[in-house]
Coordinates of C-alpha atoms and ligand atoms in Angstrom, one line a residue:
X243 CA -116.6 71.3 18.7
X244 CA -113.9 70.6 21.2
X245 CA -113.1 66.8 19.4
X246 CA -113.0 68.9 16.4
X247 CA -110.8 71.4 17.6
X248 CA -108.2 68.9 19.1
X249 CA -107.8 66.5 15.5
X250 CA -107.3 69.9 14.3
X251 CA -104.0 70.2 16.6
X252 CA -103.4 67.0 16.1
X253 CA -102.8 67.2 12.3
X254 CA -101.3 70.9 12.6
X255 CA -98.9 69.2 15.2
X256 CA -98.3 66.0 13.3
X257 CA -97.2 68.4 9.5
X258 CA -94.9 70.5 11.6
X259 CA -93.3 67.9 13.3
X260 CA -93.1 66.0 10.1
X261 CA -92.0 69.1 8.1
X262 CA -89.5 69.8 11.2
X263 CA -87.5 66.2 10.4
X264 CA -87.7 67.1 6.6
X265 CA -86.8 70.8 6.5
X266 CA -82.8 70.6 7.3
X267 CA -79.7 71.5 5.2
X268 CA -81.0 69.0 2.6
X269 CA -82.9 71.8 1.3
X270 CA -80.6 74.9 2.3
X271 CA -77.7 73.4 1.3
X272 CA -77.9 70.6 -0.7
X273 CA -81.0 71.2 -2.9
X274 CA -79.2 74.5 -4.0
X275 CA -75.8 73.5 -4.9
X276 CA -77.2 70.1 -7.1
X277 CA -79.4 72.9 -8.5
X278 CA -76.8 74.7 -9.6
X279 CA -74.7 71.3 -11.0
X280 CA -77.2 69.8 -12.4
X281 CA -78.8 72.5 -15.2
X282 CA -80.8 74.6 -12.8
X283 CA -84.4 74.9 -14.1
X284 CA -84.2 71.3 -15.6
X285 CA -82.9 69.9 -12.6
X286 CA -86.1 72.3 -10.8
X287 CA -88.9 70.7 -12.8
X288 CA -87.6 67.1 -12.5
X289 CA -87.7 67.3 -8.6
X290 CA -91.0 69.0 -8.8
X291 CA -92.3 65.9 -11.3
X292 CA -91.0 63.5 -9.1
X293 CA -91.9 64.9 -6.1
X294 CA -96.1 64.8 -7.0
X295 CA -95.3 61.4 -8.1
X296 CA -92.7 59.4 -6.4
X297 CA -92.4 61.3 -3.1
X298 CA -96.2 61.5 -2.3
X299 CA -96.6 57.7 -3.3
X300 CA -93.4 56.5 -1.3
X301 CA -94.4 59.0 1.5
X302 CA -98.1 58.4 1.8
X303 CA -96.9 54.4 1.8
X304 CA -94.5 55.0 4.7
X305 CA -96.9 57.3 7.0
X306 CA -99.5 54.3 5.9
X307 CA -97.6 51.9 7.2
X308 CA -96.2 53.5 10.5
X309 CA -99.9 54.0 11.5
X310 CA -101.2 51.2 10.4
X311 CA -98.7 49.0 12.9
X312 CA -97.9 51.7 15.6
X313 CA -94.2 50.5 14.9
X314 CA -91.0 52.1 14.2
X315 CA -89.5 50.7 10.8
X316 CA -87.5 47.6 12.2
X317 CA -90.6 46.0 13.9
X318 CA -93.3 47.5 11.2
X319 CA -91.8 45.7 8.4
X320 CA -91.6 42.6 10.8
X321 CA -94.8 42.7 12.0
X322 CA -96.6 42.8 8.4
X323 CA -94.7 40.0 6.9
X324 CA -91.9 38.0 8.7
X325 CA -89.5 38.0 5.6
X326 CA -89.3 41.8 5.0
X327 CA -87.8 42.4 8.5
X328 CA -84.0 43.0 7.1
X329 CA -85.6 45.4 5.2
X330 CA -86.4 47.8 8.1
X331 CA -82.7 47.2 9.4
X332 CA -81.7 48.4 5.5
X333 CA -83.5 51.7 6.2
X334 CA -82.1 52.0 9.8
X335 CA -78.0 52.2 8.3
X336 CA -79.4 55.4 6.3
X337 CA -78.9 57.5 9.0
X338 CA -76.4 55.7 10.1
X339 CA -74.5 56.7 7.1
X340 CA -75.7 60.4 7.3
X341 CA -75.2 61.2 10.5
X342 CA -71.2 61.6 10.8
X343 CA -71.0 63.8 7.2
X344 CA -74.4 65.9 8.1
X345 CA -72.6 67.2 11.4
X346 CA -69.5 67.8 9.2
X347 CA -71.8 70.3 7.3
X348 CA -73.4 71.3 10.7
X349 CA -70.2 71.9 11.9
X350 CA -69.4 74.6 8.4
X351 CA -72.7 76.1 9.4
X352 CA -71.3 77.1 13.2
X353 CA -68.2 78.0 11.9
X354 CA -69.5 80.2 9.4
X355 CA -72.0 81.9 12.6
X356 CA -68.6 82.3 14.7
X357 CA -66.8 84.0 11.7
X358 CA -69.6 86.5 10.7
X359 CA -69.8 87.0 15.0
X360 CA -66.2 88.1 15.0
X361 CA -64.8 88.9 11.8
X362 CA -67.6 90.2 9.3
X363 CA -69.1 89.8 6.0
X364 CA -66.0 91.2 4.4
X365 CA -63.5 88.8 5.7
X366 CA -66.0 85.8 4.6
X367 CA -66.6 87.1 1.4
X368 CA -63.2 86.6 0.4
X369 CA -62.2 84.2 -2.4
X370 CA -59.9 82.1 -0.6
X371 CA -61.8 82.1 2.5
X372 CA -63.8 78.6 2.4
X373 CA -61.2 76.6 0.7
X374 CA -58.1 77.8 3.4
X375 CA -61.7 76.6 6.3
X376 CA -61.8 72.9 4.6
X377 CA -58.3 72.5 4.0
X378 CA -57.4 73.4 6.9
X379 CA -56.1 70.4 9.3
X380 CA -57.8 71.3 12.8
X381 CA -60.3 74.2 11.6
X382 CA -63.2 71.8 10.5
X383 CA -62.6 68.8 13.1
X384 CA -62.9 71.3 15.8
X385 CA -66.1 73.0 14.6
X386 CA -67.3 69.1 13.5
X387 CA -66.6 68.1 16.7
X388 CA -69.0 70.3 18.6
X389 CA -71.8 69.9 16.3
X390 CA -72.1 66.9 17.3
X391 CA -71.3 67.2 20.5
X392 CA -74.0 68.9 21.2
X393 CA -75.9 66.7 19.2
X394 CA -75.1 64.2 21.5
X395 CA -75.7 66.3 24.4
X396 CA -79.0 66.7 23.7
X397 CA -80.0 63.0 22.9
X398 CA -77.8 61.8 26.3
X399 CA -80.4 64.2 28.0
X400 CA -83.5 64.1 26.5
X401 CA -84.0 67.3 25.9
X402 CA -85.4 67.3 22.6
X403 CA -88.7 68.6 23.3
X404 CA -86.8 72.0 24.4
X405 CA -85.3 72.1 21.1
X406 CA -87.8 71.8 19.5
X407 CA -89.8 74.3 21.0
X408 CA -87.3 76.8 20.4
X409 CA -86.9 75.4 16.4
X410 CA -90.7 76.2 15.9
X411 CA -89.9 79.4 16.5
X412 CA -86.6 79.4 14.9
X413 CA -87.8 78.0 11.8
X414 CA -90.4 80.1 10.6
X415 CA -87.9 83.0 10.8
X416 CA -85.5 81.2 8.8
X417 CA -88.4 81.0 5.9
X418 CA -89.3 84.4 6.2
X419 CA -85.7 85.9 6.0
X420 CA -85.0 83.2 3.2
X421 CA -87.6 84.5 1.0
X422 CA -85.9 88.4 1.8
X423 CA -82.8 87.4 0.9
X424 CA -84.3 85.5 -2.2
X425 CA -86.2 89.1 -3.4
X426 CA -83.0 90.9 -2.6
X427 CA -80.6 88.7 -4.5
X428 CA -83.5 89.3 -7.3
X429 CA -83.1 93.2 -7.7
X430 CA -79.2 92.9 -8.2
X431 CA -77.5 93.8 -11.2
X432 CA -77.0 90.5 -13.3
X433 CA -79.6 88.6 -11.4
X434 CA -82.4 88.0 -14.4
X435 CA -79.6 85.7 -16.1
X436 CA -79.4 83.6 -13.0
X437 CA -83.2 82.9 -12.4
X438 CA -83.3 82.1 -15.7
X439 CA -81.1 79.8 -15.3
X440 CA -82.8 78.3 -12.2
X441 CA -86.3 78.4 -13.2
X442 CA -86.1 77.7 -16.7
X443 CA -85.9 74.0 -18.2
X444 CA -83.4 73.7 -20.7
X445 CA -83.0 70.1 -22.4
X446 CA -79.4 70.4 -23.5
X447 CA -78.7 70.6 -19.5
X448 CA -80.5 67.2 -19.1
X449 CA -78.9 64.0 -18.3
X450 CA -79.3 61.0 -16.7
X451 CA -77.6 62.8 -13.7
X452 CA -80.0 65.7 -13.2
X453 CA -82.4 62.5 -13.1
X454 CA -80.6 60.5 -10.8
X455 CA -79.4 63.4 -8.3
X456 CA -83.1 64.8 -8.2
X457 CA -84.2 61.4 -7.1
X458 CA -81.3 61.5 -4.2
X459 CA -82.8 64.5 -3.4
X460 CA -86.2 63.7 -3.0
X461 CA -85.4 60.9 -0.2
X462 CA -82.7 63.0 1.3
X463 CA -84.7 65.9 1.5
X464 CA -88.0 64.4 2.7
X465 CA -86.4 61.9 4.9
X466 CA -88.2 59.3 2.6
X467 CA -86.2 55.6 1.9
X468 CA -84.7 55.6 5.6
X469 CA -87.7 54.3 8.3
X470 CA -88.0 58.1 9.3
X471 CA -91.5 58.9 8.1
X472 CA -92.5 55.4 9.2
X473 CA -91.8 56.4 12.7
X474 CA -93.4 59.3 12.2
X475 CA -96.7 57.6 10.8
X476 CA -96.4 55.6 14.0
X477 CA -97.2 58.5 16.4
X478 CA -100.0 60.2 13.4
X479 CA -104.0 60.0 14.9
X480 CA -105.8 57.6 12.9
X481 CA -108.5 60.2 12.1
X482 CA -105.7 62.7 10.7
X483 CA -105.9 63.0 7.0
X484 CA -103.2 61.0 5.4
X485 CA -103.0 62.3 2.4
X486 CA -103.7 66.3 3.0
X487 CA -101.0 65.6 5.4
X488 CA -98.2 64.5 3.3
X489 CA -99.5 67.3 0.3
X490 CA -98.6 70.0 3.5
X491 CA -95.3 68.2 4.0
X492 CA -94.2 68.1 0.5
X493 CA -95.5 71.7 -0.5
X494 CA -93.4 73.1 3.1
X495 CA -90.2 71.3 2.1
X496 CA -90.1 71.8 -1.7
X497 CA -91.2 75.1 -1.3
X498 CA -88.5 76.0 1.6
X499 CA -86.0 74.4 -1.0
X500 CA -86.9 76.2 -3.6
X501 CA -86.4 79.7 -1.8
X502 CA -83.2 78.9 -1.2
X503 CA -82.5 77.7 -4.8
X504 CA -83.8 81.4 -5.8
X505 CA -81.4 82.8 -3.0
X506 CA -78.1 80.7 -4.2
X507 CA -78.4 80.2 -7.8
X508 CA -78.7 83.4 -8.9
X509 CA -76.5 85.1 -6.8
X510 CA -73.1 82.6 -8.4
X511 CA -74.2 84.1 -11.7
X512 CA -74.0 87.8 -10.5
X513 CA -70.7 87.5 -8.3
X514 CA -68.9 84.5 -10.6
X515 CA -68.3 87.4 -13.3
X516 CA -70.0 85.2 -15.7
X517 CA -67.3 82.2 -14.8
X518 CA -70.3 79.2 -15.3
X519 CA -67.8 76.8 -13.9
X520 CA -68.8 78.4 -10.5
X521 CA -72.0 76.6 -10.8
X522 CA -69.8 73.6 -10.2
X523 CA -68.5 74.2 -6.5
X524 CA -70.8 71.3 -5.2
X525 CA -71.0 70.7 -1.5
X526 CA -69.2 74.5 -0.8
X527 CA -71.8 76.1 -3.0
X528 CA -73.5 78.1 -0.1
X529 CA -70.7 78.8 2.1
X530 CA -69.2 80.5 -1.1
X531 CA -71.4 82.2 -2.1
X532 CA -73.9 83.7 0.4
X533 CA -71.2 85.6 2.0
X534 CA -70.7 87.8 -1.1
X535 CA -74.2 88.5 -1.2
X536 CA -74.0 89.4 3.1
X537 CA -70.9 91.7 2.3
X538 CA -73.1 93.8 -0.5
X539 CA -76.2 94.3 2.4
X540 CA -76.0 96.6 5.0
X541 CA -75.2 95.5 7.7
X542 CA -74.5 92.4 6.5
X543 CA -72.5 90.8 9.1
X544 CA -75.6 90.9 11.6
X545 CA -78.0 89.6 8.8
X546 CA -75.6 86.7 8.1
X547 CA -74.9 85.6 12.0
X548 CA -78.2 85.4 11.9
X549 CA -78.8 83.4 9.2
X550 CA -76.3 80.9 10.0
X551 CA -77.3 80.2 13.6
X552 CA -80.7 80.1 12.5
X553 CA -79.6 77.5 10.7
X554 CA -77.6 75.7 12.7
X555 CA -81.0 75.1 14.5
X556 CA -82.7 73.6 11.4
X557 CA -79.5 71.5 11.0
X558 CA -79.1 70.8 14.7
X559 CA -82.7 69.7 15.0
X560 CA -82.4 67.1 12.0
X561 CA -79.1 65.7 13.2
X562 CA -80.8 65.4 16.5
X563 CA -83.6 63.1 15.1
X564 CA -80.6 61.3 13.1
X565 CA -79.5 60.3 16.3
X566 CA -82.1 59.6 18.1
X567 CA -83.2 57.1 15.4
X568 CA -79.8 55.4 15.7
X569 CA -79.4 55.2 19.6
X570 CA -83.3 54.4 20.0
X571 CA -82.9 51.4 17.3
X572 CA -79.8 50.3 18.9
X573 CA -81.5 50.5 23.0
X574 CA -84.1 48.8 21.8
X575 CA -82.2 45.9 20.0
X576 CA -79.3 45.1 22.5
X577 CA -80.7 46.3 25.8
X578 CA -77.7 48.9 26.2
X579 CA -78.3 51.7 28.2
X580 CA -79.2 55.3 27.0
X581 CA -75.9 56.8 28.3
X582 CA -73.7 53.7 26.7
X583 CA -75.7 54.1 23.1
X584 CA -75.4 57.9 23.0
X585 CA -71.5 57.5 23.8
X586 CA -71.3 54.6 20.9
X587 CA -72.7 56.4 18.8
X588 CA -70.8 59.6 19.6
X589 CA -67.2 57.7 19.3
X590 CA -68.3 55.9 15.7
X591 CA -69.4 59.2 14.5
X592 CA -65.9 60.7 15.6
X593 CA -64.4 57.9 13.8
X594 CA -66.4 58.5 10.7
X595 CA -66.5 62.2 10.8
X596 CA -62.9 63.2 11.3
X597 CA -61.6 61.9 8.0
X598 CA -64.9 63.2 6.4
X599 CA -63.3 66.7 7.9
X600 CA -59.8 66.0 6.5
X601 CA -61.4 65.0 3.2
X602 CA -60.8 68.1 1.6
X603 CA -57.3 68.7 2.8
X604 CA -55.0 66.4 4.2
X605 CA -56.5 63.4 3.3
X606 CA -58.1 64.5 -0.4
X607 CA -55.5 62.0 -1.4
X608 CA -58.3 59.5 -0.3
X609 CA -61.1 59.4 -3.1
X610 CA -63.3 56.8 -2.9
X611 CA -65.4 56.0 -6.2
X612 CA -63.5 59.2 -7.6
X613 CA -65.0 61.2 -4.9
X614 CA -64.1 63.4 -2.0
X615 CA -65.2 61.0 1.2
X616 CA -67.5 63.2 2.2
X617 CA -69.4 62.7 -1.1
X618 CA -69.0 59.4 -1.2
X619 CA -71.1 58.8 1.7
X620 CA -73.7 61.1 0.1
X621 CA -73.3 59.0 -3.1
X622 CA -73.6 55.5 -1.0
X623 CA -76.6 56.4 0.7
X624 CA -78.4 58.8 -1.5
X625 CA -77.4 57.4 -4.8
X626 CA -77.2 53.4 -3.7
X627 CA -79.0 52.5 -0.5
X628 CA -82.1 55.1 -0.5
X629 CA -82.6 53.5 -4.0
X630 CA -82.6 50.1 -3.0
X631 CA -84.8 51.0 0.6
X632 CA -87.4 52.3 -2.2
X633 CA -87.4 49.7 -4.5
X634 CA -87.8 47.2 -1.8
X635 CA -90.6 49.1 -0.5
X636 CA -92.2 49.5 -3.4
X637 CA -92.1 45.9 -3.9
X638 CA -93.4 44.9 -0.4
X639 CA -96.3 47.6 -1.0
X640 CA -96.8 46.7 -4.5
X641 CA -97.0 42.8 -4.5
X642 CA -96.6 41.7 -0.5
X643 CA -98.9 43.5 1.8
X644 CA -101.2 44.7 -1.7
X645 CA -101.6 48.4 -2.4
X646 CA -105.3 48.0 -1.3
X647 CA -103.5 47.9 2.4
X648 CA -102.5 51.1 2.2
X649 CA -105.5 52.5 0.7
X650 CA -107.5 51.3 3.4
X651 CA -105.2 52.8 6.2
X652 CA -105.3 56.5 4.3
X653 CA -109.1 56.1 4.6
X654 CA -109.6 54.4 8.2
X655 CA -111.3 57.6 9.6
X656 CA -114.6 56.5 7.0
X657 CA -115.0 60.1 6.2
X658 CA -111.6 60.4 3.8
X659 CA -111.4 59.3 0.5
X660 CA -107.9 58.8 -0.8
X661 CA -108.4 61.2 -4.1
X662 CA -105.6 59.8 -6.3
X663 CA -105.6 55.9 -5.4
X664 CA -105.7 54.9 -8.9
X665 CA -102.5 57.0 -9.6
X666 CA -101.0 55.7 -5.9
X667 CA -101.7 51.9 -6.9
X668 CA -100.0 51.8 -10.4
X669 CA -96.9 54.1 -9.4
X670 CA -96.1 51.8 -6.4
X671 CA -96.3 48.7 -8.3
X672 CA -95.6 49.4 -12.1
X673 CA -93.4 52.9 -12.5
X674 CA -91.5 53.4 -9.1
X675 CA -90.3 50.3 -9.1
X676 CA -88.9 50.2 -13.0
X677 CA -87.8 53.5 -12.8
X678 CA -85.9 53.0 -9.8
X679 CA -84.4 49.5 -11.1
X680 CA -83.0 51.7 -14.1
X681 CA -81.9 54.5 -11.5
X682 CA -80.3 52.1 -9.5
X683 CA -78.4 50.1 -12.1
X684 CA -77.3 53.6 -13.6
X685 CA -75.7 55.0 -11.0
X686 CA -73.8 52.2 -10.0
X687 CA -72.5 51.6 -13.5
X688 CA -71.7 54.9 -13.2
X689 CA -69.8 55.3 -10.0
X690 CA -67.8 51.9 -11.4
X691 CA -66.5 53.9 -14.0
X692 CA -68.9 51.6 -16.6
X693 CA -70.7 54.5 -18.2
X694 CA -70.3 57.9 -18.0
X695 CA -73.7 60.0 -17.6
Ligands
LIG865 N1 -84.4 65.7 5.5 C1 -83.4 66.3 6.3 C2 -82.9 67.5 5.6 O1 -83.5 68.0 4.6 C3 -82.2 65.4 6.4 C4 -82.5 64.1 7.0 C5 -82.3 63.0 6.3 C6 -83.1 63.8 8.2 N2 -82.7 61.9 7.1 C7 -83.2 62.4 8.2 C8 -83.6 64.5 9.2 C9 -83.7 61.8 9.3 C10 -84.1 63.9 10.3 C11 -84.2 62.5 10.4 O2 -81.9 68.1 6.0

């Protein structure tokens, strides 16, 4: 009874701390707005295909390996075969990348709290409102600036474990007033042609972008392609179900992702006056267009102060494990001190995250690959690196360390069967791998201008 009652903790504990990393603004604010872009419910059943397929086979190998070595990514990849070892240092600049433009976005998500604090729904909801915020020249550094700050603050102290406390808390009411705000959006005037939008495929929306962003998606929002959920697999009981596990993770993060889809979408079609280019606003989607919906509810201005420090915490516990990753790879590989790392870190993602800031303004001169900078670091690590992380993976699983490796760590316990082996064995050699060759080669071609998708 009582060993029974603790692997049940430990595999409750294990999902929400797993679910914790994954659930962030990837799915409140980025799965919404590349919703939105990229034909709604055709861009909704592509993540869902490859989310049974891809994400469960790349995430059940990552969890796999973590507990199989009881290493973080660097040293795991190491560990199983000498020659893979630059391949954990590939995952390790993923967050590197993401960390400076995800507090640029944490840093939107206090500003919007502050300005539904002091000046309401009303003032928000107004057209120009967002676009005078980002092209402003101080606004967004300052509110960047103490996102991750704070970040910082918490890393340099350790005090992660507090945070996290209060996020399991947090987070659950985050869901809960998501899926309100979702069933209210859904009784307003104009909605139906909105979730119609969402929810219903459409082929003459597909393209090899809807592909191609879904798949960004998928490692962005499940923290897949980036040493994360290795990590994670390092800390996981060996008699924890592997694979129950990761179905809970996926299910918890598509579905969050999906509510927030259902809160967004529809609500550009019923305030956009039936303007479709609105669909198009990209990485200001939600700050657009959620206050419109806050200014028609009563008492809107509460509703949406709390939504946005709510979260803030979801995005404040993400960039936290960001940068923990960073400064924990970097103590551990040059012997520098917590307190030196933390300020490193800090100062580099200063560096990085001021012009991110000024990307929509002053400096929107500055496009790299055609693309605001902020989105070009999106595109680099989403669209380029995550891809190549994968492949690689694959690859290693597939041909290196032998599916069969894998298989045998999911069942370790002797009492699990892994169900869909078969289906896990040929994705991670045969179709992951091919299909994210093409991926890769497509969006690079792309962002060079080569073809246009
Ligand atoms: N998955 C997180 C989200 O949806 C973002 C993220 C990417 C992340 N990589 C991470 C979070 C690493 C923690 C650690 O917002």
């Amino acid at each position: 009874m009582e060993t029974k009652r603790s692997n049940f903790s430990g595999k409750v504990g294990f999902i929400l701390a797993a679910a914790g990393s994954a659930i962030g603004l990837g799915n409140i604010w980025r799965f919404p707005y590349l919703a939105a872009k990229y034909g709604g419910g055709t861009f909704l059943v592509c993540y869902i295909v490859l989310a049974v397929t891809f994400g469960f086979t790349l995430m059940i190998a990552e969890i796999a390996i973590g507990r199989k070595t009881g290493l973080s990514a660097i040293e795991a990849f190491k560990k199983l075969d000498q020659r893979f070892g630059f391949l954990g240092i590939l995952a390790a600049l993923v967050p590197i990348i993401i960390l400076p433009y995800y507090s640029v976005i944490g840093g939107w998500v206090l500003k919007y709290f502050s300005a539904f604090l002091t000046v309401g729904a009303n003032v928000t909801a107004q057209d120009t409102y967002f676009n005078d915020f980002i092209t402003n020249a101080q606004q967004p550094i300052l509110w960047f600036t103490c996102f991750i700050a704070l970040t910082t603050l918490v890393v340099l102290f350790g005090v992660e474990k507090g945070i996290e406390k209060v996020s399991k808390i947090m987070m659950p009411i985050l869901a809960v007033l998501t899926v309100g705000i979702a069933l209210y959006v859904l009784t307003m005037d104009g909605a139906i042609e909105g979730v119609k939008y969402y929810i219903l495929p459409n082929m003459s929306n597909f393209s090899i972008m809807t592909v191609l962003s879904a798949m960004g998606q998928l490692f962005y929002s499940m923290s897949l392609a980036m040493g994360i959920m290795i990590t994670y697999g390092s800390y996981m009981p060996k008699n924890t179900n592997l694979e129950s596990a990761v179905h809970n993770i996926e299910l918890f993060d598509t579905g969050f992702a999906f509510f927030a889809g259902l809160m967004i979408v529809p609500s550009v079609f019923i305030f956009s006056g039936g303007d479709e280019s609105a669909l198009n606003a990209g990485a200001g989607l939600m700050f657009i267009t959620l206050p419109k919906v806050f200014a028609s509810i009563p008492f809107g201005s509460v509703l949406g102060t709390v939504f946005f420090i709510l979260v803030f915490f979801a995005a404040v516990t993400s960039s936290i494990s960001l940068m923990e990753t960073i400064v924990s790879i970097l103590m551990d590989k040059f012997k520098w001190s917590r307190t030196f790392t933390c300020i490193l870190v800090l100062i580099y993602s200063l560096l990085i995250g001021i012009p991110t800031s000024l990307g929509f303004g002053v400096l929107d001169f500055i496009q790299p690959l055609g693309m605001s900078i902020l989105d070009a670091m999106d595109f680099i690590s989403n669209s380029v690196l995550m891809p190549i992380v994968a492949l690689l993976t694959c690859i290693f699983v597939g041909f290196v360390i032998k599916p069969k490796a894998i298989i045998d760590e999911v069942e370790i316990s002797g009492t699990e069967t892994f169900k869909n082996k078969a289906m896990f064995s040929f994705m991670i050699k045969w179709i992951a791998p091919i299909f994210l060759l093409a991926i890769l080669i497509s969006s690079i071609l792309n962002a060079l201008g080569i073809i246009t998708m």
